[in-house]
Short mmCIF file of C-alpha atoms and ligand atoms in Angstrom, two decimals:
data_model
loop_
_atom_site.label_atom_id
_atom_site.label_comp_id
_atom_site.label_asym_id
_atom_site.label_seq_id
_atom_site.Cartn_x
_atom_site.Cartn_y
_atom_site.Cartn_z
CA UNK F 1 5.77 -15.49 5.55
CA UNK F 2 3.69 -12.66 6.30
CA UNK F 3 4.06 -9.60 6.26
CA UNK F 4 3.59 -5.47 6.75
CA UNK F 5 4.25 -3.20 4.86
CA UNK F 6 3.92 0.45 6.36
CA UNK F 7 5.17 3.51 4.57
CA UNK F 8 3.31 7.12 3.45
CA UNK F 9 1.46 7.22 0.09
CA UNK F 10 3.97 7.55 -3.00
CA UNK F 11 6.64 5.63 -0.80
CA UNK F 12 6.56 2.95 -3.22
CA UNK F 13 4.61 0.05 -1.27
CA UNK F 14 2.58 -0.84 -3.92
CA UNK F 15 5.08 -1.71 -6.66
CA UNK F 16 7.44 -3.39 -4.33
CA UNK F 17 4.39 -5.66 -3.04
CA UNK F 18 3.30 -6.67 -6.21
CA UNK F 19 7.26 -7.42 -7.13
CA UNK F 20 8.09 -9.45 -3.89
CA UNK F 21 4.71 -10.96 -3.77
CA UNK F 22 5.83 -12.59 -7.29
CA UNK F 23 9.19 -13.74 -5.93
CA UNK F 24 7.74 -15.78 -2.70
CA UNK F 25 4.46 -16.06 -4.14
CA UNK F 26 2.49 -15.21 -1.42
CA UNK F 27 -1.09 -12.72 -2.12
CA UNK F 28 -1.05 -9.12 -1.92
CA UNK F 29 -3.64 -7.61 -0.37
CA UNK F 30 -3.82 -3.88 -0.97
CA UNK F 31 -6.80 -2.22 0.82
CA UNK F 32 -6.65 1.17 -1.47
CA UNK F 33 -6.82 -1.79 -4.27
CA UNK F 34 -9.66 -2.91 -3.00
CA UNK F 35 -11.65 0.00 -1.85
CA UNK F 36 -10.92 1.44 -5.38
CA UNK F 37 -12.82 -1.91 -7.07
CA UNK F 38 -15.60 -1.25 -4.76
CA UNK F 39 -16.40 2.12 -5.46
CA UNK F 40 -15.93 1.32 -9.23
CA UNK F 41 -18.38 -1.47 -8.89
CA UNK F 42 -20.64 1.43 -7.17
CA UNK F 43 -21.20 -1.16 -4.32
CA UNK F 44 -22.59 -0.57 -0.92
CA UNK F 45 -18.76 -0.36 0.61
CA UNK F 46 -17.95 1.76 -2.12
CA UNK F 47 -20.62 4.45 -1.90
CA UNK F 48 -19.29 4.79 1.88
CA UNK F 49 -16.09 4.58 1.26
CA UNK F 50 -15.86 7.13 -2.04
CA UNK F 51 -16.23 10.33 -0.23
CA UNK F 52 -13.93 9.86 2.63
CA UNK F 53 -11.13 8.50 0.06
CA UNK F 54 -11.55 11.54 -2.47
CA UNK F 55 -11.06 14.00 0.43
CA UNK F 56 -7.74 12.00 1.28
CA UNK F 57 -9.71 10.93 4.74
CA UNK F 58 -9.92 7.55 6.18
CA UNK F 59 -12.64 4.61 5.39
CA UNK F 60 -14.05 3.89 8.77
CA UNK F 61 -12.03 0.95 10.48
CA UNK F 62 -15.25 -1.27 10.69
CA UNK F 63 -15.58 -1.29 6.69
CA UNK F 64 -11.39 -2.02 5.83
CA UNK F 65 -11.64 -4.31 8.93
CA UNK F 66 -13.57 -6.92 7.19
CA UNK F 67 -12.32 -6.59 4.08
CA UNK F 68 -9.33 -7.75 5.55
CA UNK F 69 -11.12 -10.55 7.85
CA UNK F 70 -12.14 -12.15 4.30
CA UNK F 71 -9.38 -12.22 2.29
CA UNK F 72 -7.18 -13.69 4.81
CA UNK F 73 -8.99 -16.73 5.24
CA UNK F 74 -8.86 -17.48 1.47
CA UNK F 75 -6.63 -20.38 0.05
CA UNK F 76 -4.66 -18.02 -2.14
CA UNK F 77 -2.98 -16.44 1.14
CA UNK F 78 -2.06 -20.02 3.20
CA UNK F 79 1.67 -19.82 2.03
CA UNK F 80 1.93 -15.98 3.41
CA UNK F 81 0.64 -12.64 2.67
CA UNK F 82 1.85 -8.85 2.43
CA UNK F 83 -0.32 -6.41 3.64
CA UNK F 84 0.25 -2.98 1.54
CA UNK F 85 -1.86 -0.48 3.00
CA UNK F 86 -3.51 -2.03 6.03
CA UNK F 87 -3.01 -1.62 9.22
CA UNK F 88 -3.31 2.32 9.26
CA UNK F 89 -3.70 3.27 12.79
CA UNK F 90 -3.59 1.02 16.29
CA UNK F 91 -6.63 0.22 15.94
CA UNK F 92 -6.58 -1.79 13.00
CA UNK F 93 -3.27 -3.33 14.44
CA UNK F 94 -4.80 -4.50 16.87
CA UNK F 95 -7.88 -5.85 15.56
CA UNK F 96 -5.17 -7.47 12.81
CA UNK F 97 -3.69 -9.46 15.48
CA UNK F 98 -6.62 -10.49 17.17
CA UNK F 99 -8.16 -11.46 13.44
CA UNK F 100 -4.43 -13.59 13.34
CA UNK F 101 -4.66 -15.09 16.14
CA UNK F 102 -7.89 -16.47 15.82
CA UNK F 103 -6.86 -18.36 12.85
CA UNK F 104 -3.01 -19.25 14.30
CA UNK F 105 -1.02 -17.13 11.91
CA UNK F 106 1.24 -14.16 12.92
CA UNK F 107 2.75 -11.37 11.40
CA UNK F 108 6.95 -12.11 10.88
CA UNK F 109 8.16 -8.55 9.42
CA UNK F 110 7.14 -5.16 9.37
CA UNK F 111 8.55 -3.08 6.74
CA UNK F 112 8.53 0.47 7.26
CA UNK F 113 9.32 2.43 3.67
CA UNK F 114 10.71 5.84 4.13
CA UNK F 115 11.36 8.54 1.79
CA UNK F 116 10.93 12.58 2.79
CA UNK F 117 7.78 14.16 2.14
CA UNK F 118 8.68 16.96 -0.73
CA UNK F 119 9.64 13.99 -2.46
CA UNK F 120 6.36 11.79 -1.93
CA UNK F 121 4.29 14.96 -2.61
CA UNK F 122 5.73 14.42 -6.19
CA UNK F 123 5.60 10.90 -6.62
CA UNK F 124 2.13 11.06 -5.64
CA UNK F 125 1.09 14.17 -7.76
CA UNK F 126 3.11 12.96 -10.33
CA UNK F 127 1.27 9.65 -11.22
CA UNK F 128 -0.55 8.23 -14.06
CA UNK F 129 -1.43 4.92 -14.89
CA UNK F 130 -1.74 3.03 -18.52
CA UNK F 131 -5.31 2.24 -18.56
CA UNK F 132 -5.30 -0.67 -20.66
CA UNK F 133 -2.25 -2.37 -18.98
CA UNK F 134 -2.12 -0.92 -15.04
CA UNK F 135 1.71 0.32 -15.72
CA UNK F 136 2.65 2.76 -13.24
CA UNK F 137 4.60 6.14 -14.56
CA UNK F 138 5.54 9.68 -13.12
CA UNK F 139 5.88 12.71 -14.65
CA UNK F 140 8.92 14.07 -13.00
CA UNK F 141 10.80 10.87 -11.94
CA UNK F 142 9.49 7.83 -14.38
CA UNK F 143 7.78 9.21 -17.71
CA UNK F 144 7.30 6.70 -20.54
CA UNK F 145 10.30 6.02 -23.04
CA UNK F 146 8.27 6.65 -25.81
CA UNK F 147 5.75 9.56 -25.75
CA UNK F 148 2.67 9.38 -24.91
CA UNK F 149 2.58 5.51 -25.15
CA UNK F 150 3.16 2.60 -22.66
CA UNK F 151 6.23 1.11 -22.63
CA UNK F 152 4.52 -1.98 -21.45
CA UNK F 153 1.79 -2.61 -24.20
CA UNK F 154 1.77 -0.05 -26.31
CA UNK F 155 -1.79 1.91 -25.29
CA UNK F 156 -1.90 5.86 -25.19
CA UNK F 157 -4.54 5.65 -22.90
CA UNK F 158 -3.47 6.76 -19.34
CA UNK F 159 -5.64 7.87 -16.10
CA UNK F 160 -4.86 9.43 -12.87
CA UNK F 161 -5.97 8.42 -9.70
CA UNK F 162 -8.98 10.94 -8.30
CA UNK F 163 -7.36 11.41 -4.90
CA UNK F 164 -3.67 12.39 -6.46
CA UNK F 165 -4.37 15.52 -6.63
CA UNK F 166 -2.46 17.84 -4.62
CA UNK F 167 -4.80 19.26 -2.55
CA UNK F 168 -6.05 15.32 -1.25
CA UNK F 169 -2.18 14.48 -1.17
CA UNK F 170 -1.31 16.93 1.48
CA UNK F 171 -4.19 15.43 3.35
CA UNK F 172 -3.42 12.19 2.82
CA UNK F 173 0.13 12.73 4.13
CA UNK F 174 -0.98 14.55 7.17
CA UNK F 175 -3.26 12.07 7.93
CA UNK F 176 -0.69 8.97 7.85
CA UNK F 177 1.35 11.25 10.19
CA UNK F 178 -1.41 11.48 12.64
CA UNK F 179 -2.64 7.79 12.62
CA UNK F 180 0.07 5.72 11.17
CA UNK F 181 3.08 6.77 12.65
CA UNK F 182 2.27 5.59 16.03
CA UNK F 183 2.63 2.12 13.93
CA UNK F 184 6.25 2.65 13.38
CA UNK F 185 6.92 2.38 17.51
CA UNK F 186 4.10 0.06 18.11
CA UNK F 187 5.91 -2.75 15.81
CA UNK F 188 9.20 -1.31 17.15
CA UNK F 189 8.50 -2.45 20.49
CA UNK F 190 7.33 -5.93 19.19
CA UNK F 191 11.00 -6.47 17.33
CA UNK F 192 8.97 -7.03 13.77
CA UNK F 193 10.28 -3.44 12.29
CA UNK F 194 12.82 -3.40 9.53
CA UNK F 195 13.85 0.46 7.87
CA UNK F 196 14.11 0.26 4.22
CA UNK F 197 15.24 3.44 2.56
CA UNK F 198 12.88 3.86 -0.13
CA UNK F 199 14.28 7.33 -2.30
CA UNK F 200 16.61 4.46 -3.72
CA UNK F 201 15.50 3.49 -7.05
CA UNK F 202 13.06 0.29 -7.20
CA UNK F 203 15.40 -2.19 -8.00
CA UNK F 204 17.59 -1.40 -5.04
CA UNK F 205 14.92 -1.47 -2.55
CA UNK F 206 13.77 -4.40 -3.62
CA UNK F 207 17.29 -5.93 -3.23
CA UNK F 208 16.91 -4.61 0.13
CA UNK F 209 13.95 -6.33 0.59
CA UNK F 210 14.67 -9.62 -0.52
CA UNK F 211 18.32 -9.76 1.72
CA UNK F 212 16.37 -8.68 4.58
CA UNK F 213 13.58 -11.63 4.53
CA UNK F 214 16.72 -14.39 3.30
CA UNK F 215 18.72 -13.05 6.54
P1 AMP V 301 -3.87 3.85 -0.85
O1 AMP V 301 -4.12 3.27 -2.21
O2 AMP V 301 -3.26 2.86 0.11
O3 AMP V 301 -3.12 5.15 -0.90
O4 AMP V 301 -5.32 4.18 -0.23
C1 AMP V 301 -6.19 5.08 -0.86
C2 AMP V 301 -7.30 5.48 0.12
O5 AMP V 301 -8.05 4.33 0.52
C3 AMP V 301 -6.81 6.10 1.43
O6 AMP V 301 -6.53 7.48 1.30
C4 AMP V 301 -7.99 5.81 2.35
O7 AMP V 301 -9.06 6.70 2.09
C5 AMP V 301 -8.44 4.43 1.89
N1 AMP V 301 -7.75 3.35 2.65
C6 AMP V 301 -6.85 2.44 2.18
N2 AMP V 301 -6.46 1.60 3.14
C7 AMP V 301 -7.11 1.99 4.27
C8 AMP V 301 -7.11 1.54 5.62
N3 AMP V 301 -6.36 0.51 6.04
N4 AMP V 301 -7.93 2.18 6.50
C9 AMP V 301 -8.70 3.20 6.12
N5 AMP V 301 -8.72 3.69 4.88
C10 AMP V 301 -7.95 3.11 3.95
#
């Protein structure tokens, strides 16, 4: 099984790949993931990519492109594969599918996670991560139970990510309108798009998920 998933930042994506990519156990390949590793590693991708992902921009198409050519030939993605965060414009899509073919796989869903944007503006600004442990909170919708320490493992150590500010966030979000939303009727027309309503809470959108791949 593999599959898409396509939805603005803060539209919850990336904690309902790493869930369903545990249930089918299939990889999850998350190019903001990646592009984050690189730029912590100060590599050569991640000195080009740094700028262009603080300002909320896009990392040139060439760059995620082969990040994306490598992983998929790895072992760990035979059984399947969701893609969280890649493609982001037609481009990509179609360089995807050509990348696919060439190694006779093909893309069977296309989730497409929507949620208003006043909402992601705060889901986005609203994030912090436990350092030690990678637990995802938010200050107005998902705050720790205890204060100031993860429910998870305990640490009061927490980060934010540099580009959730709200300045980059209202460039992020106008940028996935211009370049990813042509996505939503390019998989339309190709009968792979599935809705998911994603200002339900995370265990209900997963549910969602899960009946929509078993049907
Ligand atoms: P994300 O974690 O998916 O919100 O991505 C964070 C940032 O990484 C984005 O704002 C872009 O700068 C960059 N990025 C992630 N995926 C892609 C992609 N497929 N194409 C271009 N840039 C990307």
């Amino acid at each position: 099984m593999n599959i898409i998933f396509l939805g603005a930042p803060g539209s919850g994506k990336g904690t309902q790949a790493s869930l369903l990519s545990k249930n089918l156990d299939i990889e999850s390949i998350a190019t903001g993931d990646l592009l984050r590793k690189e730029v912590e590693k100060n590599s050569r991708i991640g000195n080009i990519a740094k700028e262009q992902m603080e300002s909320g921009a896009l990392v040139s198409d060439e760059v995620v492109i082969d990040i994306i050519k490598e992983k998929i030939i790895t072992k760990n993605c035979e059984k399947g594969f969701i893609l969280d965060g890649f493609p982001r414009n037609i481009n990509q899509a179609l360089k995807l599918e050509e990348m696919l073919h060439n190694c006779d796989k093909k893309i069977n869903k296309v989730f497409n996670f929507e949620v208003e944007e006043d909402v992601l503006v705060k889901r986005i600004a609203g994030r912090y991560i436990c350092k030690k442990c990678g637990a995802v909170y938010n200050r107005y919708f998902k705050p720790t139970n205890k204060d100031g320490k993860c429910d998870n493992c305990d640490s009061n150590e927490f980060e934010t990510r540099s580009d959730d500010n709200e300045l980059t966030v209202k460039n992020r979000l106008k940028v996935y309108k211009e370049s990813s939303f042509p996505l939503i009727e390019y998989y339309k027309k190709k009968h792979l798009l599935v809705s998911i309503d994603a200002l339900k809470i995370s265990t209900l959108v997963f549910e969602d998920l899960k009946s929509n791949i078993n049907n």
